[in-house]
mmCIF file of C-alpha atoms (C1' of nucleotides) in Angstrom:
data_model
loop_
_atom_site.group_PDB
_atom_site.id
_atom_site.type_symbol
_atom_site.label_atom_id
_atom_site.label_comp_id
_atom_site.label_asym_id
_atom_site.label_seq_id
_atom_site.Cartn_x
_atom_site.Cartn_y
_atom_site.Cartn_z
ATOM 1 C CA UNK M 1246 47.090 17.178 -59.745
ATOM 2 C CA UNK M 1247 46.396 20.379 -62.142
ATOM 3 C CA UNK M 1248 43.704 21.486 -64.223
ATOM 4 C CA UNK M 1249 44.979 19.815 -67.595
ATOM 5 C CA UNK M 1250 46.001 16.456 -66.449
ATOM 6 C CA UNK M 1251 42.752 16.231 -64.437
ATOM 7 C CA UNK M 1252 41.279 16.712 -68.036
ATOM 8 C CA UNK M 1253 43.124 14.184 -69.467
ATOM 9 C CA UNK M 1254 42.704 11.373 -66.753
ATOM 10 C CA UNK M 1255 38.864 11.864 -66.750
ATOM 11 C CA UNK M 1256 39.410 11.488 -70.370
ATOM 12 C CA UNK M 1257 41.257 8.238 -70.040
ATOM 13 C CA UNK M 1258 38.615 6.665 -67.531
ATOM 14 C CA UNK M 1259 35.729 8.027 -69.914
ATOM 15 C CA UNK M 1260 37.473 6.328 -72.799
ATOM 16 C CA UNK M 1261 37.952 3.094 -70.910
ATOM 17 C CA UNK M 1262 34.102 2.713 -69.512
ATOM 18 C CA UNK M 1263 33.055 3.335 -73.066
ATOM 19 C CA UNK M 1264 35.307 0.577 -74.456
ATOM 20 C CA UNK M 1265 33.655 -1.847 -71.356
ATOM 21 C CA UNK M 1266 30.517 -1.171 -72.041
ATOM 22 C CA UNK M 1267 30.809 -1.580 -76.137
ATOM 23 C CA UNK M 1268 29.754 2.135 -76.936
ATOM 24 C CA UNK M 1269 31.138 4.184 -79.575
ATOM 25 C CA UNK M 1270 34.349 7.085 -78.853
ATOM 26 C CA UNK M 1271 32.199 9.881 -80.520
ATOM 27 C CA UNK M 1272 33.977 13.748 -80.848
ATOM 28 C CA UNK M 1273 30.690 15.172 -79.056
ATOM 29 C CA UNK M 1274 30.670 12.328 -75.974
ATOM 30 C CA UNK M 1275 34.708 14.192 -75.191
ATOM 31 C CA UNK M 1276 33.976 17.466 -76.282
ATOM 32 C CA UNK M 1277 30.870 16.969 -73.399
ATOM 33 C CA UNK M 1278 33.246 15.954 -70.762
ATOM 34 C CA UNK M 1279 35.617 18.906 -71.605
ATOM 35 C CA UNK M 1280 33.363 21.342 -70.947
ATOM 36 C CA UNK M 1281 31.750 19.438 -67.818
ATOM 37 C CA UNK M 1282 34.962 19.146 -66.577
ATOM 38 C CA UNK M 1283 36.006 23.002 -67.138
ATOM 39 C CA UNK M 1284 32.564 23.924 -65.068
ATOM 40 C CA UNK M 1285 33.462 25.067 -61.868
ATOM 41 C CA UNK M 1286 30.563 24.589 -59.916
ATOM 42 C CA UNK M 1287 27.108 23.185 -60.345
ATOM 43 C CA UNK M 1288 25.683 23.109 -63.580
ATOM 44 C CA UNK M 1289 22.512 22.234 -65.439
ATOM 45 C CA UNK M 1290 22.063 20.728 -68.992
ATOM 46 C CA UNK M 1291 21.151 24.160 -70.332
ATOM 47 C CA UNK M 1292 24.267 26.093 -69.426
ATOM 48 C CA UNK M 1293 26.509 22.987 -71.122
ATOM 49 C CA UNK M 1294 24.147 23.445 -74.156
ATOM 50 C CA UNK M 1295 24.621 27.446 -73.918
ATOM 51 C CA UNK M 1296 28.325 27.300 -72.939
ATOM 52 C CA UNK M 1297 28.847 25.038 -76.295
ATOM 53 C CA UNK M 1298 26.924 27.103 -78.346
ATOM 54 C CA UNK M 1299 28.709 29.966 -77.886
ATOM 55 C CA UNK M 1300 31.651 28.167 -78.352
ATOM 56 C CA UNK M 1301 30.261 27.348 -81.721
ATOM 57 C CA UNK M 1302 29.941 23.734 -81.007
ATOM 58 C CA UNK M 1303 26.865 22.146 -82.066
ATOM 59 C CA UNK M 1304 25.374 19.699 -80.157
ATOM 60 C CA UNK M 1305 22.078 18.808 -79.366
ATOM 61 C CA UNK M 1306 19.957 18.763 -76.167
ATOM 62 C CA UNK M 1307 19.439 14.855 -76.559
ATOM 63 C CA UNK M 1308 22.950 14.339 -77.060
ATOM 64 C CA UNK M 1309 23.969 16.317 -74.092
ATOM 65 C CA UNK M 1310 21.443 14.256 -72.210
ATOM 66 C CA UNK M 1311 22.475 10.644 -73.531
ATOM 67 C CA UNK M 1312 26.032 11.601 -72.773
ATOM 68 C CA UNK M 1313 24.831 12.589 -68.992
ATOM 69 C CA UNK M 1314 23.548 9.369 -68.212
ATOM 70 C CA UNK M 1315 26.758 7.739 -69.378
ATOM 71 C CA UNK M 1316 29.070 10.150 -67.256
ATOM 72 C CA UNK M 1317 26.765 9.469 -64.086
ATOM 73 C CA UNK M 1318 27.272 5.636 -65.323
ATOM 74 C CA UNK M 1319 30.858 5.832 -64.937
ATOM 75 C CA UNK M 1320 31.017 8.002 -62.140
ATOM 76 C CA UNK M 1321 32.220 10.964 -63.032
ATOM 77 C CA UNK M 1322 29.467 13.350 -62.425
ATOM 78 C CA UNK M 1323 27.285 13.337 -59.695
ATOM 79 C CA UNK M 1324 23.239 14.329 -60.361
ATOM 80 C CA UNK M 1325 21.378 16.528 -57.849
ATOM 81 C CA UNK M 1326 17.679 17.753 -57.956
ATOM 82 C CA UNK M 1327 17.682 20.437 -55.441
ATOM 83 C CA UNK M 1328 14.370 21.669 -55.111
ATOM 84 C CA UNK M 1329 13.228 22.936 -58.550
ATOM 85 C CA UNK M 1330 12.768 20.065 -61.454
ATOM 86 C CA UNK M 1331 15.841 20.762 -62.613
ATOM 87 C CA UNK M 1332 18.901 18.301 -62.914
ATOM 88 C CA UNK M 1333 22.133 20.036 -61.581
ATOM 89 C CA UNK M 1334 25.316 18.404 -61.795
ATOM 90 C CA UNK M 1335 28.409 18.516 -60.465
ATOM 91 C CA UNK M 1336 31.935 17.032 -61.639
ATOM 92 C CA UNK M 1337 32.952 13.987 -59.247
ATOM 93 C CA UNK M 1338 36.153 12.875 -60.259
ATOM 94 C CA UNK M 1339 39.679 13.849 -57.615
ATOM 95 C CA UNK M 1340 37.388 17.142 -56.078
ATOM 96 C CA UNK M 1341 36.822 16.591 -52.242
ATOM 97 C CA UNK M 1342 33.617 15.982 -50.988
ATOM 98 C CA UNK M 1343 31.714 19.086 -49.348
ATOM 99 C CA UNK M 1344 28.359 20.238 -47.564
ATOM 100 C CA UNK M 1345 26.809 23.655 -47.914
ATOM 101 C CA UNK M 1346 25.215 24.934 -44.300
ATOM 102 C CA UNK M 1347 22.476 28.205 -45.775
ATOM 103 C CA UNK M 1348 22.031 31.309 -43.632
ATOM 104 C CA UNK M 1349 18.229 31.703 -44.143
ATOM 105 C CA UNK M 1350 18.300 34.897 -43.487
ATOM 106 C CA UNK M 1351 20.874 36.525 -45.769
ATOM 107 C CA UNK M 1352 21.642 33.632 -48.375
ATOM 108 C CA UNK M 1353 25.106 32.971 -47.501
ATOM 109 C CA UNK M 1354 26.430 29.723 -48.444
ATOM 110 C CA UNK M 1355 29.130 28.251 -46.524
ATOM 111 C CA UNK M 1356 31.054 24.972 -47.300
ATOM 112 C CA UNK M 1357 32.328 22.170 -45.018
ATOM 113 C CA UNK M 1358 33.434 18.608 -44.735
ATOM 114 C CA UNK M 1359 33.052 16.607 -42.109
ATOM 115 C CA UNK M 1360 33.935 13.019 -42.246
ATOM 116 C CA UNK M 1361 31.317 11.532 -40.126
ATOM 117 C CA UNK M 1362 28.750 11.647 -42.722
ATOM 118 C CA UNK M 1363 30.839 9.043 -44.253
ATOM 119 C CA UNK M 1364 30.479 6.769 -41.445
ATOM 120 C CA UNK M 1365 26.775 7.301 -41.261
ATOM 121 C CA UNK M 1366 26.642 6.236 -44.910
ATOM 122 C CA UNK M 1367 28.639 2.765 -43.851
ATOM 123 C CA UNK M 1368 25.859 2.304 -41.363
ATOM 124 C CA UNK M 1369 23.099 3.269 -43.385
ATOM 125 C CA UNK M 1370 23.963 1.427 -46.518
ATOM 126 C CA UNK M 1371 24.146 -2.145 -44.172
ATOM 127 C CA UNK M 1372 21.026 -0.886 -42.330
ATOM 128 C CA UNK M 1373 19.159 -0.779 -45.337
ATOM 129 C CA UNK M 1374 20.944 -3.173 -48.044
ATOM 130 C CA UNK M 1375 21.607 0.028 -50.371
ATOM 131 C CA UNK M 1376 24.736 0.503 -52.185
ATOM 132 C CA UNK M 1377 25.230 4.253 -51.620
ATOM 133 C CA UNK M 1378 26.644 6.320 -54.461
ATOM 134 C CA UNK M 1379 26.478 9.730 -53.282
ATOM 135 C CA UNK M 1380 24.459 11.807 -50.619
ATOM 136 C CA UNK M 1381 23.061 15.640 -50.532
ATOM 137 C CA UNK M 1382 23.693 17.351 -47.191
ATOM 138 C CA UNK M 1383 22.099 20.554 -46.352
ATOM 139 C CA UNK M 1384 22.309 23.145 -43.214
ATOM 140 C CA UNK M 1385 19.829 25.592 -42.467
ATOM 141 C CA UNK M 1386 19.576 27.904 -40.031
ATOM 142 C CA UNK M 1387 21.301 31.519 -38.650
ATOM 143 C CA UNK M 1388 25.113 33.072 -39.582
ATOM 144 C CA UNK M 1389 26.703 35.383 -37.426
ATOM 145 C CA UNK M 1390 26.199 38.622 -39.314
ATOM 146 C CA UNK M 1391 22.788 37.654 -39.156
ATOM 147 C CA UNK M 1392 22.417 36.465 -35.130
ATOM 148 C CA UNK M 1393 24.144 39.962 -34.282
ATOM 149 C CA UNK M 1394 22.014 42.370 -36.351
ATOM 150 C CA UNK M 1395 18.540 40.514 -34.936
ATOM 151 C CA UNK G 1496 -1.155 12.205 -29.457
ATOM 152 C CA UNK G 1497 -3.793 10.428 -30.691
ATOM 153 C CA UNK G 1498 -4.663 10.892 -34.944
ATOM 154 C CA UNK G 1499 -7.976 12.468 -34.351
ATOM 155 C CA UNK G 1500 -6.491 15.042 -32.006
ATOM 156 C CA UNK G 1501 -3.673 15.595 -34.157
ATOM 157 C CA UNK G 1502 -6.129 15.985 -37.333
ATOM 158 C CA UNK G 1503 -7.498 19.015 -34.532
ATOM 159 C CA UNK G 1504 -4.506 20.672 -33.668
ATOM 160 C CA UNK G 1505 -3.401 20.303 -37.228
ATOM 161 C CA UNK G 1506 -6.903 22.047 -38.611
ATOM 162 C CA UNK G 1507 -6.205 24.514 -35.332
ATOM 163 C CA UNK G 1508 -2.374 25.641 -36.930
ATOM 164 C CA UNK G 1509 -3.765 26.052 -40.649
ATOM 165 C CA UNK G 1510 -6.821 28.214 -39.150
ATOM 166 C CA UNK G 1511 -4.884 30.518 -37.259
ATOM 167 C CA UNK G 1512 -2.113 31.035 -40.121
ATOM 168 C CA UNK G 1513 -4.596 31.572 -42.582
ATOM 169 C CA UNK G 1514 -6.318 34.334 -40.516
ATOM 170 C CA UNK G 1515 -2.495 36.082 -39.456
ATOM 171 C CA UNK G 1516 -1.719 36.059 -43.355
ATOM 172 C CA UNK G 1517 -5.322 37.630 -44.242
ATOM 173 C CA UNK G 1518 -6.273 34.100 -46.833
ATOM 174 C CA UNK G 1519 -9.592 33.522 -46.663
ATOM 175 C CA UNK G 1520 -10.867 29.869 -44.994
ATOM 176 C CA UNK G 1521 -12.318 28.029 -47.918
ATOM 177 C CA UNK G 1522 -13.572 24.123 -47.750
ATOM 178 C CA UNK G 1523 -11.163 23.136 -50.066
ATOM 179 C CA UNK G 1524 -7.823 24.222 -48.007
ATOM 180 C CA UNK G 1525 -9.293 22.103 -44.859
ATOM 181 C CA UNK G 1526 -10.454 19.217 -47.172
ATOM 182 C CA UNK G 1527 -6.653 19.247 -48.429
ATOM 183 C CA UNK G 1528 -5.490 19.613 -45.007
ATOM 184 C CA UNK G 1529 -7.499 16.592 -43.849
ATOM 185 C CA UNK G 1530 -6.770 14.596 -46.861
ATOM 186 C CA UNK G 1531 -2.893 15.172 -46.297
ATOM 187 C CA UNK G 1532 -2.915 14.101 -42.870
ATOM 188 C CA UNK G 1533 -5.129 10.779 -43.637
ATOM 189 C CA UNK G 1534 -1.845 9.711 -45.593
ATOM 190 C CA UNK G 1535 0.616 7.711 -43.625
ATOM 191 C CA UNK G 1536 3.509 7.785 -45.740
ATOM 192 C CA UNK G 1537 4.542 10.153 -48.771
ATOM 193 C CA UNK G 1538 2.626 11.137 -51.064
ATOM 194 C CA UNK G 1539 2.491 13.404 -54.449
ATOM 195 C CA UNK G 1540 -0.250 15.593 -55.932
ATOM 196 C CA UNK G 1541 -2.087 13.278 -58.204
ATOM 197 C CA UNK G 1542 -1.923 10.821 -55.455
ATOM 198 C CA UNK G 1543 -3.989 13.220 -53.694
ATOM 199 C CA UNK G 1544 -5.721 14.499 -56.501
ATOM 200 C CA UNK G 1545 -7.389 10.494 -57.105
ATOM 201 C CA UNK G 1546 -7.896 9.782 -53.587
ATOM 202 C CA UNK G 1547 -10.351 12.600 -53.396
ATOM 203 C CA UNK G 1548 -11.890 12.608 -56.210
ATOM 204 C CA UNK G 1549 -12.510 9.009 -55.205
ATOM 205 C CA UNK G 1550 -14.126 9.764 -52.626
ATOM 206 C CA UNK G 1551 -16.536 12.363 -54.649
ATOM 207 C CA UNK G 1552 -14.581 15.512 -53.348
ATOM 208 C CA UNK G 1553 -14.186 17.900 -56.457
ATOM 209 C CA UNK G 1554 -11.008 19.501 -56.283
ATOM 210 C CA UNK G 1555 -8.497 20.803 -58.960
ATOM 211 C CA UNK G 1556 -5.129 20.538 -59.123
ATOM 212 C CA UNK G 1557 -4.179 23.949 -59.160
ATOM 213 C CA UNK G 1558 -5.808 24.794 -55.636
ATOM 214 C CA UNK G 1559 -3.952 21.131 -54.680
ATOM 215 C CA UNK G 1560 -0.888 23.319 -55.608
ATOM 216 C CA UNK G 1561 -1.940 26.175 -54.398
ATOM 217 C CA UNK G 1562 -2.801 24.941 -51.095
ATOM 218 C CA UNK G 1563 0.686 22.722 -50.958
ATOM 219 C CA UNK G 1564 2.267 26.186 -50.638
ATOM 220 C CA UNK G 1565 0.099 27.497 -47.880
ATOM 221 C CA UNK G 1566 0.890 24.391 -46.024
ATOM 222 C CA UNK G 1567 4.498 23.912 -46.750
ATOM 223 C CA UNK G 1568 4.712 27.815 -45.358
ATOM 224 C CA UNK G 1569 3.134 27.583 -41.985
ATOM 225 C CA UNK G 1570 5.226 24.326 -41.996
ATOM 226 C CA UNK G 1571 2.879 22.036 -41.843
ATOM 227 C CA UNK G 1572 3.904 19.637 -44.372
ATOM 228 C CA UNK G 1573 7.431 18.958 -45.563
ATOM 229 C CA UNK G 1574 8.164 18.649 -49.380
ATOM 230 C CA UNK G 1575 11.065 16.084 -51.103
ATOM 231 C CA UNK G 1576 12.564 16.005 -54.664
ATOM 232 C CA UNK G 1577 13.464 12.614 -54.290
ATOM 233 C CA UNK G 1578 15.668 12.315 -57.774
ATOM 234 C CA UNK G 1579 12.316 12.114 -60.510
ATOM 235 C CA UNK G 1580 10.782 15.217 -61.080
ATOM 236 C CA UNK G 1581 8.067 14.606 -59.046
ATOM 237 C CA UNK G 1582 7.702 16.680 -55.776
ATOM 238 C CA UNK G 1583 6.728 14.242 -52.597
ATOM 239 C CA UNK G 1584 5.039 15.602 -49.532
ATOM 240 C CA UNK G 1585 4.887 14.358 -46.543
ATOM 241 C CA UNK G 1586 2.816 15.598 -43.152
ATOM 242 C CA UNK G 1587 5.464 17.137 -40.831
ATOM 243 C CA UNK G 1588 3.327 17.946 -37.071
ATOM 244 C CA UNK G 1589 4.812 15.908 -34.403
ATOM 245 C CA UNK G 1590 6.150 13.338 -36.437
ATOM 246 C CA UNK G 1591 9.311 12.110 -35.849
ATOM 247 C CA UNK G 1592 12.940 13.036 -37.639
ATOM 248 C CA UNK G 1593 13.938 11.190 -40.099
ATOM 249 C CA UNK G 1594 16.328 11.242 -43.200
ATOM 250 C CA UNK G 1595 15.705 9.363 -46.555
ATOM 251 C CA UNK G 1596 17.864 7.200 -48.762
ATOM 252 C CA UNK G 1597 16.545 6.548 -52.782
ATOM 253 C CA UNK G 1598 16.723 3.821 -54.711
ATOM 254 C CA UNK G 1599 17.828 5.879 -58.202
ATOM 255 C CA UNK G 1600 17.517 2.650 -60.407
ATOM 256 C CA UNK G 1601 13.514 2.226 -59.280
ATOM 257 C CA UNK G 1602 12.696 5.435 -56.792
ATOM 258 C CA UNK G 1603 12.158 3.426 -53.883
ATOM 259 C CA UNK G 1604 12.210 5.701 -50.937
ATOM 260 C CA UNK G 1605 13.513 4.264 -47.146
ATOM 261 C CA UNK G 1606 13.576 5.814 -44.037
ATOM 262 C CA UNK G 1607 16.216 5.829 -41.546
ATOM 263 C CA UNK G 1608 17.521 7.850 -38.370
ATOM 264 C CA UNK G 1609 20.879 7.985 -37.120
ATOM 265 C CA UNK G 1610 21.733 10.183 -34.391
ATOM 266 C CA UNK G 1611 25.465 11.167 -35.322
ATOM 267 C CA UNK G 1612 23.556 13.239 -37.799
ATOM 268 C CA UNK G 1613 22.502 16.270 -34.173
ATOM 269 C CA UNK G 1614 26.449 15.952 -33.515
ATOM 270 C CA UNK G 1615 27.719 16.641 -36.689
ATOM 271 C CA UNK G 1616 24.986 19.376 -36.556
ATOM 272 C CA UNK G 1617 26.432 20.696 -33.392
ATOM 273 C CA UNK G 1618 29.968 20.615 -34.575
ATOM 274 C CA UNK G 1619 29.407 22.094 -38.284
ATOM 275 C CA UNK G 1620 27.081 24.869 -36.228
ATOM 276 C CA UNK G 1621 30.580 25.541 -34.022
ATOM 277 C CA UNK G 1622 33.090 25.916 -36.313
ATOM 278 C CA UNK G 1623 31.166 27.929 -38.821
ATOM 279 C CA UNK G 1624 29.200 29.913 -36.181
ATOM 280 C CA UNK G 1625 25.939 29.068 -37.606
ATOM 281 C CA UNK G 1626 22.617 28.601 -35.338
ATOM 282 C CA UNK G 1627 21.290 25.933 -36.946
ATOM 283 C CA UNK G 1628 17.523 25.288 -36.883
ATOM 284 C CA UNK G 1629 17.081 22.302 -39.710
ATOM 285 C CA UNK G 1630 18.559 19.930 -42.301
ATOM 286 C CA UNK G 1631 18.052 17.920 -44.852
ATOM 287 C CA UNK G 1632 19.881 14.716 -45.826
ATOM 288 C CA UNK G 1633 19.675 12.457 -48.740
ATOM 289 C CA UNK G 1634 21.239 9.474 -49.568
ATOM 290 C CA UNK G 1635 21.330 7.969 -52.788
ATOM 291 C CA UNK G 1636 22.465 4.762 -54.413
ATOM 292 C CA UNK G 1637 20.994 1.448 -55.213
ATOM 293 C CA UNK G 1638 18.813 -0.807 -53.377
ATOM 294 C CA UNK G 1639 18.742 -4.595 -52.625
ATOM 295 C CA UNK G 1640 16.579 -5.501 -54.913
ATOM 296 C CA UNK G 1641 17.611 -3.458 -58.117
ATOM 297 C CA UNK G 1642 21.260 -4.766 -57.046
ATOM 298 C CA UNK G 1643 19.871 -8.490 -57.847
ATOM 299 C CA UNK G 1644 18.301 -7.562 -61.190
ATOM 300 C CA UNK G 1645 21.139 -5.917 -62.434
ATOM 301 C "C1'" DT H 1180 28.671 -2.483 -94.057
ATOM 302 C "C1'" DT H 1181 26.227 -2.510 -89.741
ATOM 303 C "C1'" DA H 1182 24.571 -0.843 -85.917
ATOM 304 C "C1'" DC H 1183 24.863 2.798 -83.021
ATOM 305 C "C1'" DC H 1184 24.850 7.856 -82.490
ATOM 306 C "C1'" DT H 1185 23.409 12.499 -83.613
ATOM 307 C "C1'" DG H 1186 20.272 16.371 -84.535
ATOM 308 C "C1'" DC H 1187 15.874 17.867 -84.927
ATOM 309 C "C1'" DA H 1188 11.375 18.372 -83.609
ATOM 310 C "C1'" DA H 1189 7.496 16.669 -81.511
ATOM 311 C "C1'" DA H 1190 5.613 14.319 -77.586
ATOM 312 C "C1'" DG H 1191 5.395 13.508 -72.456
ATOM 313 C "C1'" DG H 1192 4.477 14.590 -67.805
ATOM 314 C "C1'" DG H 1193 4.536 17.448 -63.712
ATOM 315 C "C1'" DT H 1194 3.579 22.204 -62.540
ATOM 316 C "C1'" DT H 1195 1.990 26.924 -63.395
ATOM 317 C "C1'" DT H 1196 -0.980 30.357 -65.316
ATOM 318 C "C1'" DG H 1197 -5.101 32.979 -67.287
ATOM 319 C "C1'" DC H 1198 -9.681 33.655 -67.028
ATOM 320 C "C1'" DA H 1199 -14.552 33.481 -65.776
ATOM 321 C "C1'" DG H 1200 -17.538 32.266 -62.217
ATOM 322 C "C1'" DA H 1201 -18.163 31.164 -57.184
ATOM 323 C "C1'" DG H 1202 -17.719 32.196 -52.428
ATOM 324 C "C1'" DT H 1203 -15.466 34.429 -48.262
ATOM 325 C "C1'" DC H 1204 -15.359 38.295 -45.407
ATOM 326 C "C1'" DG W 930 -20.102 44.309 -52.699
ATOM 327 C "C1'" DA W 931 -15.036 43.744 -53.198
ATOM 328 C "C1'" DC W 932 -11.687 40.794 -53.952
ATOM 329 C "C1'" DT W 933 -9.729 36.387 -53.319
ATOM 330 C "C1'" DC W 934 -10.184 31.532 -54.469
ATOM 331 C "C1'" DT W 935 -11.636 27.786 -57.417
ATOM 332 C "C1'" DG W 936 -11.981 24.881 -61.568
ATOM 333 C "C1'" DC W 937 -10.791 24.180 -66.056
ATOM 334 C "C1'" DA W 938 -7.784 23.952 -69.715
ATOM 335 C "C1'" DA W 939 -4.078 25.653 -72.026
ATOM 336 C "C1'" DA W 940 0.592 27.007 -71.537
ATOM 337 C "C1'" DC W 941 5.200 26.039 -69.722
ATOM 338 C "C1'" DC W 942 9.440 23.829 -69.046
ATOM 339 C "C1'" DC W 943 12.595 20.147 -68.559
ATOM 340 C "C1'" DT W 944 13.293 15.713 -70.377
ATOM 341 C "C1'" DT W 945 12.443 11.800 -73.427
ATOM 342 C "C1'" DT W 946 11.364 9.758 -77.801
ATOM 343 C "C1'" DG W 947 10.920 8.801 -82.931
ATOM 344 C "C1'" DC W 948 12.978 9.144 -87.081
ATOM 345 C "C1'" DA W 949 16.186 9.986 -90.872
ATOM 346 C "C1'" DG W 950 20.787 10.805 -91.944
ATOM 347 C "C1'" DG W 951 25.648 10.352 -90.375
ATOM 348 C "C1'" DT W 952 29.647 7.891 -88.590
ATOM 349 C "C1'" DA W 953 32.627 4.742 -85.578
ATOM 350 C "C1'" DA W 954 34.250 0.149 -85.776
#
DNA sequence: TTACCTGCAAAGGGTTTGCAGAGTC
DNA sequence: GACTCTGCAAACCCTTTGCAGGTAA
């Protein structure tokens, strides 16, 4: 599946939770996703708010917030609070699940998927009577570069 | 181990970090240290903050902070972002691993341990030729209880 | 037309910072 | 005695909220 009809499918499933749940199709809830969906990495709510603004399309903070909490509703963003106290988001719709391992020493970030973290998440979610939406995985330790030059 | 030795060792650690980074051994940083260690689950700064000052130890929340970081860099404590933006500690000597799973409808925080967790370690550290020395994992979705009320 | 949604700005709440006085080394 | 640490309060920053005007249905 490419770019564009990625685009338009999130924009289908967008447009069909917000019929289900009796809110209103506003311009600024789709222009939101557009650019959300054109990120290509993490993002926070100030980058959407610059990114938009320099595409000369106003929106406001609380709007870009409000329409957050409906994308997470649906699904199609995941939330992460790594560290700092702010939000960063990711898109979540048809991209495969990953996990960064961190050299320590040099800063390299390295991706991976392994699909036993899914399993855990089966057994964890019983274990504790959660219903598991999404999970934050993190490495830490030496890369190679790193071991060689100690 | 038991907690009055630990509270020791503990007070042992902090001392001898303090003197190999050249900080100076003030009251307050040991009162922290003690105060942090007299918790037995997590805990956040105002949490702290109110248990001291009820019982009659002055303390401000800026050497709270301050001493957070000393602690958190000799390792002493461990700190979360568990979704809110409130930073959780929680004391870290001897006590055993453990990953967390959050409620994000009411920020109910659950332990669990799962040992497939070390192997995926092991493998991830293979193939990407990492020496891995720690992790952190998070789970989040929606627990039993918020599932009811929903 | 009727709510709901938006933009704006102010308020909230956790954390950080600046400064004067206190205390360690 | 020098310089760091503390306490206090204000500043900061991200996020939420209140309100008046706009707009989807």
């Amino acid at each position: 599946m490419n770019n564009s009809s990625i685009q338009s499918t999130v924009k289908e499933i967008f447009s069909e939770y917000i019929e289900r749940k009796g809110h209103r199709k506003t311009p600024e809830r789709f222009a939101i996703l557009d650019e959300v969906y054109s990120q290509n990495s993490h993002f926070d709510v100030e980058q959407l708010y610059i990114h938009m603004k320099n595409k000369n399309y106003r929106v406001s903070r609380a709007t870009l917030y409000n329409t957050m909490d409906l994308l997470l509703d649906c699904g199609l963003i995941i939330k992460h609070q790594f560290g700092k106290n702010i939000a960063q988001f990711e898109k979540a719709y048809l991209f495969k699940q990953h996990d960064h391992i961190i050299c320590t020493t040099c800063g390299r970030v390295d991706e991976y998927c392994d699909p036993r973290i899914h399993e855990i998440e089966k057994t964890v979610a019983g274990m504790m009577k959660y219903s598991i939406s999404h999970h934050s995985l993190y490495f830490y330790g030496t890369c190679e570069a790193c071991q060689k030059t100690k």
